[in-house]
PDB file of C-alpha atoms in Angstrom:
ATOM      1  CA  MET S   1     -10.075 -34.296-128.768  1.00 78.00           C
ATOM      2  CA  GLU S   2      -7.259 -36.286-129.657  1.00 85.00           C
ATOM      3  CA  ASN S   3      -4.450 -36.299-127.553  1.00 95.00           C
ATOM      4  CA  LYS S   4      -1.294 -38.533-127.058  1.00 94.00           C
ATOM      5  CA  MET S   5      -0.702 -37.937-123.013  1.00 94.00           C
ATOM      6  CA  LEU S   6      -4.521 -37.793-122.452  1.00 95.00           C
ATOM      7  CA  GLU S   7      -4.774 -41.506-124.217  1.00 94.00           C
ATOM      8  CA  LEU S   8      -1.638 -42.447-122.331  1.00 94.00           C
ATOM      9  CA  LEU S   9      -3.282 -41.784-118.874  1.00 95.00           C
ATOM     10  CA  LYS S  10      -6.372 -43.280-120.082  1.00 94.00           C
ATOM     11  CA  THR S  11      -4.828 -46.709-120.743  1.00 95.00           C
ATOM     12  CA  ARG S  12      -2.413 -47.194-118.159  1.00 97.00           C
ATOM     13  CA  ARG S  13      -3.046 -49.758-115.520  1.00 97.00           C
ATOM     14  CA  SER S  14      -1.369 -51.440-112.695  1.00 98.00           C
ATOM     15  CA  VAL S  15      -0.153 -54.522-113.147  1.00 98.00           C
ATOM     16  CA  ARG S  16       0.459 -57.212-110.734  1.00 98.00           C
ATOM     17  CA  ALA S  17       2.566 -59.958-112.999  1.00 98.00           C
ATOM     18  CA  TYR S  18       6.229 -59.329-114.118  1.00 98.00           C
ATOM     19  CA  LYS S  19       8.613 -61.195-116.619  1.00 98.00           C
ATOM     20  CA  PRO S  20      11.610 -61.799-114.877  1.00 98.00           C
ATOM     21  CA  GLU S  21      13.960 -60.073-117.352  1.00 98.00           C
ATOM     22  CA  GLN S  22      15.555 -57.040-116.398  1.00 98.00           C
ATOM     23  CA  ILE S  23      14.127 -53.495-117.886  1.00 98.00           C
ATOM     24  CA  GLN S  24      16.570 -51.852-120.449  1.00 98.00           C
ATOM     25  CA  ALA S  25      18.956 -48.970-118.999  1.00 98.00           C
ATOM     26  CA  GLN S  26      17.477 -46.689-121.210  1.00 98.00           C
ATOM     27  CA  GLU S  27      14.360 -47.159-120.521  1.00 98.00           C
ATOM     28  CA  LEU S  28      14.884 -47.113-116.659  1.00 98.00           C
ATOM     29  CA  ASP S  29      16.559 -43.719-117.155  1.00 98.00           C
ATOM     30  CA  ALA S  30      13.817 -42.512-119.091  1.00 98.00           C
ATOM     31  CA  VAL S  31      10.895 -43.140-116.555  1.00 98.00           C
ATOM     32  CA  LEU S  32      13.865 -41.949-113.015  1.00 98.00           C
ATOM     33  CA  GLU S  33      14.398 -38.686-115.489  1.00 98.00           C
ATOM     34  CA  ALA S  34      10.364 -38.199-115.331  1.00 98.00           C
ATOM     35  CA  GLY S  35      10.250 -38.597-111.929  1.00 98.00           C
ATOM     36  CA  THR S  36      12.394 -35.786-111.349  1.00 98.00           C
ATOM     37  CA  TYR S  37      10.057 -33.194-113.514  1.00 98.00           C
ATOM     38  CA  ALA S  38       7.085 -34.049-111.588  1.00 98.00           C
ATOM     39  CA  PRO S  39       5.028 -31.182-109.535  1.00 98.00           C
ATOM     40  CA  THR S  40       6.841 -30.469-105.973  1.00 97.00           C
ATOM     41  CA  GLY S  41       5.174 -27.698-103.489  1.00 96.00           C
ATOM     42  CA  MET S  42       7.566 -25.040-104.272  1.00 96.00           C
ATOM     43  CA  GLY S  43       9.802 -26.437-106.780  1.00 95.00           C
ATOM     44  CA  MET S  44      11.519 -28.181-103.550  1.00 95.00           C
ATOM     45  CA  GLN S  45      12.198 -31.275-105.107  1.00 96.00           C
ATOM     46  CA  SER S  46      11.961 -33.062-101.570  1.00 94.00           C
ATOM     47  CA  PRO S  47      11.697 -36.502-103.136  1.00 98.00           C
ATOM     48  CA  VAL S  48      14.715 -39.176-103.190  1.00 98.00           C
ATOM     49  CA  ILE S  49      14.248 -41.573-105.918  1.00 98.00           C
ATOM     50  CA  VAL S  50      15.916 -45.072-105.522  1.00 98.00           C
ATOM     51  CA  ALA S  51      16.001 -47.189-108.458  1.00 98.00           C
ATOM     52  CA  VAL S  52      16.661 -50.962-106.988  1.00 98.00           C
ATOM     53  CA  GLN S  53      17.849 -53.846-109.384  1.00 98.00           C
ATOM     54  CA  SER S  54      20.609 -55.598-108.046  1.00 97.00           C
ATOM     55  CA  PRO S  55      19.096 -58.896-106.654  1.00 98.00           C
ATOM     56  CA  SER S  56      20.553 -58.738-103.324  1.00 98.00           C
ATOM     57  CA  TYR S  57      19.091 -55.109-102.655  1.00 98.00           C
ATOM     58  CA  ARG S  58      15.647 -56.616-104.152  1.00 98.00           C
ATOM     59  CA  ARG S  59      15.665 -59.078-102.085  1.00 98.00           C
ATOM     60  CA  ALA S  60      16.066 -57.009 -99.065  1.00 98.00           C
ATOM     61  CA  VAL S  61      13.883 -54.675-100.203  1.00 98.00           C
ATOM     62  CA  MET S  62      11.414 -57.246-100.492  1.00 98.00           C
ATOM     63  CA  GLU S  63      11.915 -59.191 -97.375  1.00 98.00           C
ATOM     64  CA  LEU S  64      11.486 -55.296 -95.513  1.00 98.00           C
ATOM     65  CA  ASN S  65       8.583 -54.642 -96.904  1.00 98.00           C
ATOM     66  CA  GLN S  66       7.100 -58.162 -95.897  1.00 98.00           C
ATOM     67  CA  LYS S  67       8.263 -57.597 -92.360  1.00 97.00           C
ATOM     68  CA  ALA S  68       6.503 -53.885 -92.068  1.00 97.00           C
ATOM     69  CA  ARG S  69       3.211 -55.150 -93.881  1.00 96.00           C
ATOM     70  CA  GLY S  70       3.092 -58.700 -91.912  1.00 96.00           C
ATOM     71  CA  MET S  71       2.561 -60.097 -94.995  1.00 94.00           C
ATOM     72  CA  GLU S  72       4.146 -63.253 -96.851  1.00 95.00           C
ATOM     73  CA  GLY S  73       4.848 -63.522-100.726  1.00 96.00           C
ATOM     74  CA  ASP S  74       6.456 -61.086-103.032  1.00 98.00           C
ATOM     75  CA  PRO S  75       4.871 -57.645-102.262  1.00 98.00           C
ATOM     76  CA  TYR S  76       6.887 -56.447-105.390  1.00 98.00           C
ATOM     77  CA  TYR S  77       4.661 -59.380-107.954  1.00 98.00           C
ATOM     78  CA  GLY S  78       7.863 -60.181-109.435  1.00 98.00           C
ATOM     79  CA  ALA S  79       8.942 -57.122-110.841  1.00 98.00           C
ATOM     80  CA  PRO S  80      12.978 -57.023-111.545  1.00 98.00           C
ATOM     81  CA  THR S  81      13.141 -53.462-110.635  1.00 98.00           C
ATOM     82  CA  ILE S  82      11.887 -51.623-107.697  1.00 98.00           C
ATOM     83  CA  VAL S  83      11.905 -48.200-107.709  1.00 99.00           C
ATOM     84  CA  LEU S  84      11.704 -46.584-104.385  1.00 98.00           C
ATOM     85  CA  VAL S  85      10.370 -43.610-103.273  1.00 98.00           C
ATOM     86  CA  LEU S  86      11.360 -41.039 -99.746  1.00 98.00           C
ATOM     87  CA  ALA S  87      11.369 -37.179 -98.832  1.00 97.00           C
ATOM     88  CA  ASP S  88      12.768 -35.299 -96.767  1.00 96.00           C
ATOM     89  CA  PRO S  89       9.753 -35.026 -93.955  1.00 96.00           C
ATOM     90  CA  ALA S  90      10.737 -31.558 -93.189  1.00 96.00           C
ATOM     91  CA  ARG S  91       8.618 -30.353 -96.075  1.00 96.00           C
ATOM     92  CA  GLY S  92       5.163 -29.589 -95.441  1.00 96.00           C
ATOM     93  CA  THR S  93       4.364 -31.064 -98.742  1.00 97.00           C
ATOM     94  CA  CYS S  94       6.798 -34.577 -98.661  1.00 97.00           C
ATOM     95  CA  VAL S  95       3.721 -36.986 -98.995  1.00 98.00           C
ATOM     96  CA  GLU S  96       2.301 -34.964-102.177  1.00 98.00           C
ATOM     97  CA  ASP S  97       5.263 -34.439-103.713  1.00 98.00           C
ATOM     98  CA  ALA S  98       6.577 -37.993-103.739  1.00 98.00           C
ATOM     99  CA  SER S  99       3.036 -39.095-104.592  1.00 98.00           C
ATOM    100  CA  CYS S 100       3.385 -36.680-107.756  1.00 98.00           C
ATOM    101  CA  VAL S 101       6.818 -38.464-108.393  1.00 98.00           C
ATOM    102  CA  LEU S 102       5.323 -41.941-108.293  1.00 98.00           C
ATOM    103  CA  CYS S 103       2.112 -40.555-110.416  1.00 98.00           C
ATOM    104  CA  THR S 104       4.661 -38.659-113.202  1.00 98.00           C
ATOM    105  CA  MET S 105       7.120 -42.307-113.440  1.00 98.00           C
ATOM    106  CA  MET S 106       3.949 -44.598-113.902  1.00 98.00           C
ATOM    107  CA  GLU S 107       2.614 -42.584-116.363  1.00 98.00           C
ATOM    108  CA  ALA S 108       6.549 -42.264-118.095  1.00 98.00           C
ATOM    109  CA  ALA S 109       6.927 -46.107-117.725  1.00 98.00           C
ATOM    110  CA  HIS S 110       3.790 -46.760-119.746  1.00 98.00           C
ATOM    111  CA  ALA S 111       4.464 -44.213-122.540  1.00 98.00           C
ATOM    112  CA  VAL S 112       8.114 -46.461-123.029  1.00 98.00           C
ATOM    113  CA  GLY S 113       6.116 -49.935-122.666  1.00 98.00           C
ATOM    114  CA  LEU S 114       7.188 -50.973-119.020  1.00 98.00           C
ATOM    115  CA  ALA S 115       4.469 -51.882-116.321  1.00 98.00           C
ATOM    116  CA  SER S 116       4.446 -50.668-113.340  1.00 98.00           C
ATOM    117  CA  CYS S 117       2.063 -51.045-109.865  1.00 98.00           C
ATOM    118  CA  TRP S 118       2.597 -48.593-107.087  1.00 98.00           C
ATOM    119  CA  ILE S 119       3.437 -50.457-103.780  1.00 98.00           C
ATOM    120  CA  HIS S 120       2.804 -49.528-100.515  1.00 95.00           C
ATOM    121  CA  GLY S 121       4.956 -50.236 -97.133  1.00 96.00           C
ATOM    122  CA  GLU S 122       7.622 -48.029 -96.987  1.00 97.00           C
ATOM    123  CA  ARG S 123       6.709 -45.730 -94.471  1.00 97.00           C
ATOM    124  CA  GLU S 124       6.828 -48.444 -92.071  1.00 97.00           C
ATOM    125  CA  MET S 125       9.891 -50.013 -93.674  1.00 98.00           C
ATOM    126  CA  PHE S 126      12.111 -46.621 -93.633  1.00 98.00           C
ATOM    127  CA  GLN S 127      11.147 -46.525 -89.733  1.00 97.00           C
ATOM    128  CA  LEU S 128      12.486 -49.691 -89.126  1.00 97.00           C
ATOM    129  CA  PRO S 129      16.131 -50.750 -88.151  1.00 97.00           C
ATOM    130  CA  GLU S 130      16.523 -52.740 -90.880  1.00 97.00           C
ATOM    131  CA  GLY S 131      15.262 -49.403 -93.166  1.00 98.00           C
ATOM    132  CA  LYS S 132      17.312 -46.632 -91.671  1.00 97.00           C
ATOM    133  CA  ALA S 133      20.742 -49.203 -92.041  1.00 97.00           C
ATOM    134  CA  LEU S 134      19.354 -49.554 -95.830  1.00 97.00           C
ATOM    135  CA  LEU S 135      19.531 -46.092 -95.905  1.00 98.00           C
ATOM    136  CA  ARG S 136      22.993 -45.482 -94.309  1.00 98.00           C
ATOM    137  CA  GLU S 137      24.118 -48.489 -96.634  1.00 98.00           C
ATOM    138  CA  TRP S 138      23.237 -45.985 -99.604  1.00 98.00           C
ATOM    139  CA  GLY S 139      24.386 -42.603 -97.995  1.00 98.00           C
ATOM    140  CA  LEU S 140      20.921 -41.218 -97.417  1.00 98.00           C
ATOM    141  CA  PRO S 141      19.516 -39.524 -94.969  1.00 97.00           C
ATOM    142  CA  GLN S 142      18.513 -41.375 -92.131  1.00 94.00           C
ATOM    143  CA  ASP S 143      15.638 -39.478 -91.330  1.00 96.00           C
ATOM    144  CA  LEU S 144      13.905 -39.385 -95.086  1.00 97.00           C
ATOM    145  CA  ARG S 145      10.431 -40.852 -94.736  1.00 97.00           C
ATOM    146  CA  GLY S 146       9.545 -43.562 -97.263  1.00 98.00           C
ATOM    147  CA  VAL S 147       6.012 -42.790 -99.359  1.00 98.00           C
ATOM    148  CA  GLY S 148       5.855 -45.234-102.014  1.00 98.00           C
ATOM    149  CA  SER S 149       7.263 -47.451-104.850  1.00 98.00           C
ATOM    150  CA  LEU S 150       7.003 -49.039-107.725  1.00 98.00           C
ATOM    151  CA  ALA S 151       6.980 -52.207-108.928  1.00 98.00           C
ATOM    152  CA  LEU S 152       8.528 -52.222-112.703  1.00 98.00           C
ATOM    153  CA  GLY S 153       9.022 -54.392-115.463  1.00 98.00           C
ATOM    154  CA  TYR S 154       7.608 -55.998-118.838  1.00 98.00           C
ATOM    155  CA  ALA S 155       3.789 -57.461-118.132  1.00 98.00           C
ATOM    156  CA  ALA S 156       3.534 -60.766-118.203  1.00 98.00           C
ATOM    157  CA  GLY S 157       0.296 -61.053-119.612  1.00 96.00           C
ATOM    158  CA  PRO S 158      -1.924 -58.182-121.298  1.00 96.00           C
ATOM    159  CA  LEU S 159      -3.145 -55.194-119.294  1.00 93.00           C
ATOM    160  CA  PRO S 160      -5.941 -55.375-117.385  1.00 92.00           C
ATOM    161  CA  GLN S 161      -8.984 -53.978-118.633  1.00 91.00           C
ATOM    162  CA  PRO S 162     -10.142 -50.765-117.209  1.00 90.00           C
ATOM    163  CA  LYS S 163     -12.841 -50.405-114.729  1.00 91.00           C
ATOM    164  CA  GLU S 164     -16.069 -48.388-115.260  1.00 94.00           C
ATOM    165  CA  ARG S 165     -15.869 -44.705-113.971  1.00 94.00           C
ATOM    166  CA  LYS S 166     -17.941 -44.298-111.435  1.00 96.00           C
ATOM    167  CA  ALA S 167     -21.262 -41.977-111.461  1.00 96.00           C
ATOM    168  CA  GLY S 168     -20.893 -38.499-109.963  1.00 97.00           C
ATOM    169  CA  TYR S 169     -17.141 -38.683-110.481  1.00 96.00           C
ATOM    170  CA  ILE S 170     -17.064 -35.105-112.197  1.00 97.00           C
ATOM    171  CA  HIS S 171     -18.850 -32.425-110.600  1.00 96.00           C
ATOM    172  CA  LYS S 172     -19.132 -28.853-112.316  1.00 96.00           C
ATOM    173  CA  VAL S 173     -20.011 -26.235-110.454  1.00 97.00           C
TER     174      VAL S 173
END
């Protein structure tokens, strides 16, 4: 069976090296809009998506991730855009909802010719005082739970080759 969506799912890869040029506004808008159509528990749309493109906020987010994870270097691999996904912790499906948003946006990014990589550390980042201060500065509730983010941009090289699918991945009963 041939299907464009299935082909996109099979060819998307996580990218860990980006060109410095900023992505086009219409590409970003398409990715963000796709995220709003991701499935969420009971259709409650608990996630909040924050697109970070200004150099000063990008630096602040990068440094916050470094601090939260105790790491050095750019955790976003030089991507010019960072897309944060947070969710209302009062929703029992907040992590699952935000995860669906992240996955949907990764596939949408691939569909419009962008590269992406899911980055961790947001839960810890937005528990720190500096993370709470950023949420306050952005006019967002300080109790939002960070779930994940995407490094988003143009790949600096060819996409990685897919790994062999593991044996026993699927069981039909």
